[in-house]
């Protein structure tokens, strides 16, 4: 089985995929995928992102019982550093005619995961994305 043949269930544990995405996050700060498609005959778009959580992403929000006011979270201080392996995942799905109306989106998700592997497991189980799409996004310049 080649890396591109990896099924979604196996992809979250795919060391090469995880390493490629980690490099992308380290080098570029995020991984984005934008897709245009047709939903029931209407033009639509999907947008997906992964990025490491930073203090500014969660300012004032409670995470695992800690508040981002300089308190420790899983052993890391929250002062504009990456919060250990915490990964933010975003997914939006909308009809073009509703692009600026988030309350009318087909889907809108903002999630936090303790590890990249957990974020990928969720992605492949819950979202219409395939491992090869993430591999391609990780390679993009």
Short mmCIF file of C-alpha atoms in Angstrom, two decimals:
data_model
loop_
_atom_site.label_atom_id
_atom_site.label_comp_id
_atom_site.label_asym_id
_atom_site.label_seq_id
_atom_site.Cartn_x
_atom_site.Cartn_y
_atom_site.Cartn_z
CA UNK A 1 0.00 0.00 0.00
CA UNK A 2 1.45 3.40 -0.95
CA UNK A 3 0.98 6.53 1.13
CA UNK A 4 -1.69 7.76 -1.30
CA UNK A 5 -3.64 4.51 -0.86
CA UNK A 6 -3.94 4.98 2.89
CA UNK A 7 -7.55 4.76 3.94
CA UNK A 8 -9.04 7.47 6.15
CA UNK A 9 -9.01 5.19 9.21
CA UNK A 10 -5.26 4.63 8.83
CA UNK A 11 -4.37 8.15 7.74
CA UNK A 12 -4.62 9.70 11.20
CA UNK A 13 -1.78 7.39 12.28
CA UNK A 14 0.23 7.87 9.06
CA UNK A 15 3.65 9.07 10.28
CA UNK A 16 4.55 10.56 6.88
CA UNK A 17 1.32 12.56 6.69
CA UNK A 18 1.68 13.80 10.26
CA UNK A 19 5.33 14.78 9.63
CA UNK A 20 4.42 16.63 6.40
CA UNK A 21 1.65 18.57 8.12
CA UNK A 22 3.89 19.36 11.12
CA UNK A 23 6.52 20.76 8.74
CA UNK A 24 3.86 22.87 7.02
CA UNK A 25 2.57 24.19 10.35
CA UNK A 26 6.11 24.93 11.51
CA UNK A 27 7.14 26.64 8.26
CA UNK A 28 3.92 28.42 7.32
CA UNK A 29 1.88 28.53 10.52
CA UNK A 30 -1.20 26.90 9.02
CA UNK A 31 -2.57 24.49 6.45
CA UNK A 32 -5.56 25.62 4.34
CA UNK A 33 -7.71 23.78 1.84
CA UNK A 34 -10.29 25.63 -0.25
CA UNK A 35 -12.66 23.68 -2.48
CA UNK A 36 -15.33 24.83 -4.92
CA UNK A 37 -18.13 22.38 -5.66
CA UNK A 38 -21.83 22.17 -6.55
CA UNK A 39 -24.39 21.61 -3.78
CA UNK A 40 -27.80 20.64 -5.14
CA UNK A 41 -27.01 22.51 -8.34
CA UNK A 42 -25.77 25.69 -6.63
CA UNK A 43 -22.16 26.89 -6.47
CA UNK A 44 -20.68 26.27 -3.03
CA UNK A 45 -17.33 26.34 -1.25
CA UNK A 46 -15.59 24.53 1.58
CA UNK A 47 -12.71 25.88 3.60
CA UNK A 48 -10.65 23.83 6.04
CA UNK A 49 -7.70 24.83 8.18
CA UNK A 50 -5.34 23.44 10.78
CA UNK A 51 -3.04 25.63 12.84
CA UNK A 52 -1.20 25.41 16.12
CA UNK A 53 -2.96 27.20 18.96
CA UNK A 54 -1.24 30.34 20.19
CA UNK A 55 -2.14 32.56 23.07
CA UNK A 56 -3.90 35.09 20.84
CA UNK A 57 -6.18 32.37 19.48
CA UNK A 58 -7.64 31.69 22.92
CA UNK A 59 -7.21 34.99 24.75
CA UNK A 60 -9.51 34.96 27.76
CA UNK A 61 -10.88 31.52 26.96
CA UNK A 62 -10.78 28.63 29.39
CA UNK A 63 -8.87 25.55 28.23
CA UNK A 64 -8.65 22.47 30.43
CA UNK A 65 -9.48 24.61 33.45
CA UNK A 66 -6.72 27.16 32.82
CA UNK A 67 -7.35 30.70 31.66
CA UNK A 68 -4.93 32.27 29.20
CA UNK A 69 -3.68 34.99 31.53
CA UNK A 70 -0.19 33.60 31.91
CA UNK A 71 -1.35 30.48 33.76
CA UNK A 72 0.19 27.15 32.92
CA UNK A 73 -1.64 24.86 30.49
CA UNK A 74 -0.29 21.32 30.25
CA UNK A 75 3.09 22.63 31.35
CA UNK A 76 3.35 25.47 28.82
CA UNK A 77 3.04 29.16 29.60
CA UNK A 78 0.53 31.03 27.48
CA UNK A 79 2.61 33.95 26.27
CA UNK A 80 2.40 33.96 22.46
CA UNK A 81 4.11 30.60 22.22
CA UNK A 82 2.63 27.54 20.61
CA UNK A 83 0.56 25.74 23.24
CA UNK A 84 2.32 22.36 23.26
CA UNK A 85 0.70 20.25 20.53
CA UNK A 86 -2.72 21.91 20.70
CA UNK A 87 -4.21 22.15 17.19
CA UNK A 88 -7.08 24.36 16.05
CA UNK A 89 -9.30 23.02 13.27
CA UNK A 90 -11.73 25.11 11.29
CA UNK A 91 -14.22 23.97 8.69
CA UNK A 92 -16.74 26.11 6.81
CA UNK A 93 -19.15 24.96 4.09
CA UNK A 94 -21.41 27.48 2.39
CA UNK A 95 -23.42 28.27 -0.70
CA UNK A 96 -21.83 31.12 -2.63
CA UNK A 97 -24.97 33.23 -2.12
CA UNK A 98 -24.48 32.95 1.68
CA UNK A 99 -20.73 33.63 1.77
CA UNK A 100 -20.97 36.52 4.24
CA UNK A 101 -23.76 35.06 6.40
CA UNK A 102 -22.17 32.55 8.78
CA UNK A 103 -25.54 31.80 10.38
CA UNK A 104 -26.71 30.44 6.99
CA UNK A 105 -23.66 28.25 6.36
CA UNK A 106 -24.24 24.57 5.68
CA UNK A 107 -21.55 23.83 8.28
CA UNK A 108 -19.31 25.94 10.54
CA UNK A 109 -16.91 24.30 12.99
CA UNK A 110 -14.12 25.55 15.23
CA UNK A 111 -12.50 22.80 17.30
CA UNK A 112 -9.44 22.31 19.50
CA UNK A 113 -7.50 19.04 19.70
CA UNK A 114 -4.68 18.04 22.02
CA UNK A 115 -2.70 16.45 19.17
CA UNK A 116 -2.44 16.60 15.40
CA UNK A 117 -3.30 12.89 15.20
CA UNK A 118 -6.60 13.57 17.01
CA UNK A 119 -7.39 16.43 14.62
CA UNK A 120 -6.70 14.19 11.63
CA UNK A 121 -8.77 11.33 13.04
CA UNK A 122 -11.69 13.75 13.41
CA UNK A 123 -11.11 15.17 9.93
CA UNK A 124 -11.24 11.82 8.19
CA UNK A 125 -14.15 10.50 10.26
CA UNK A 126 -16.35 13.61 10.22
CA UNK A 127 -15.45 15.80 7.24
CA UNK A 128 -15.47 15.25 3.46
CA UNK A 129 -11.69 15.45 3.11
CA UNK A 130 -9.31 12.71 2.00
CA UNK A 131 -5.71 12.09 3.07
CA UNK A 132 -4.37 12.90 -0.40
CA UNK A 133 -5.95 16.39 -0.20
CA UNK A 134 -4.08 17.10 3.03
CA UNK A 135 -0.85 15.70 1.57
CA UNK A 136 -1.19 18.02 -1.44
CA UNK A 137 -1.91 21.01 0.81
CA UNK A 138 1.12 20.20 2.97
CA UNK A 139 3.36 20.17 -0.16
CA UNK A 140 1.99 23.42 -1.61
CA UNK A 141 4.33 26.40 -1.51
#
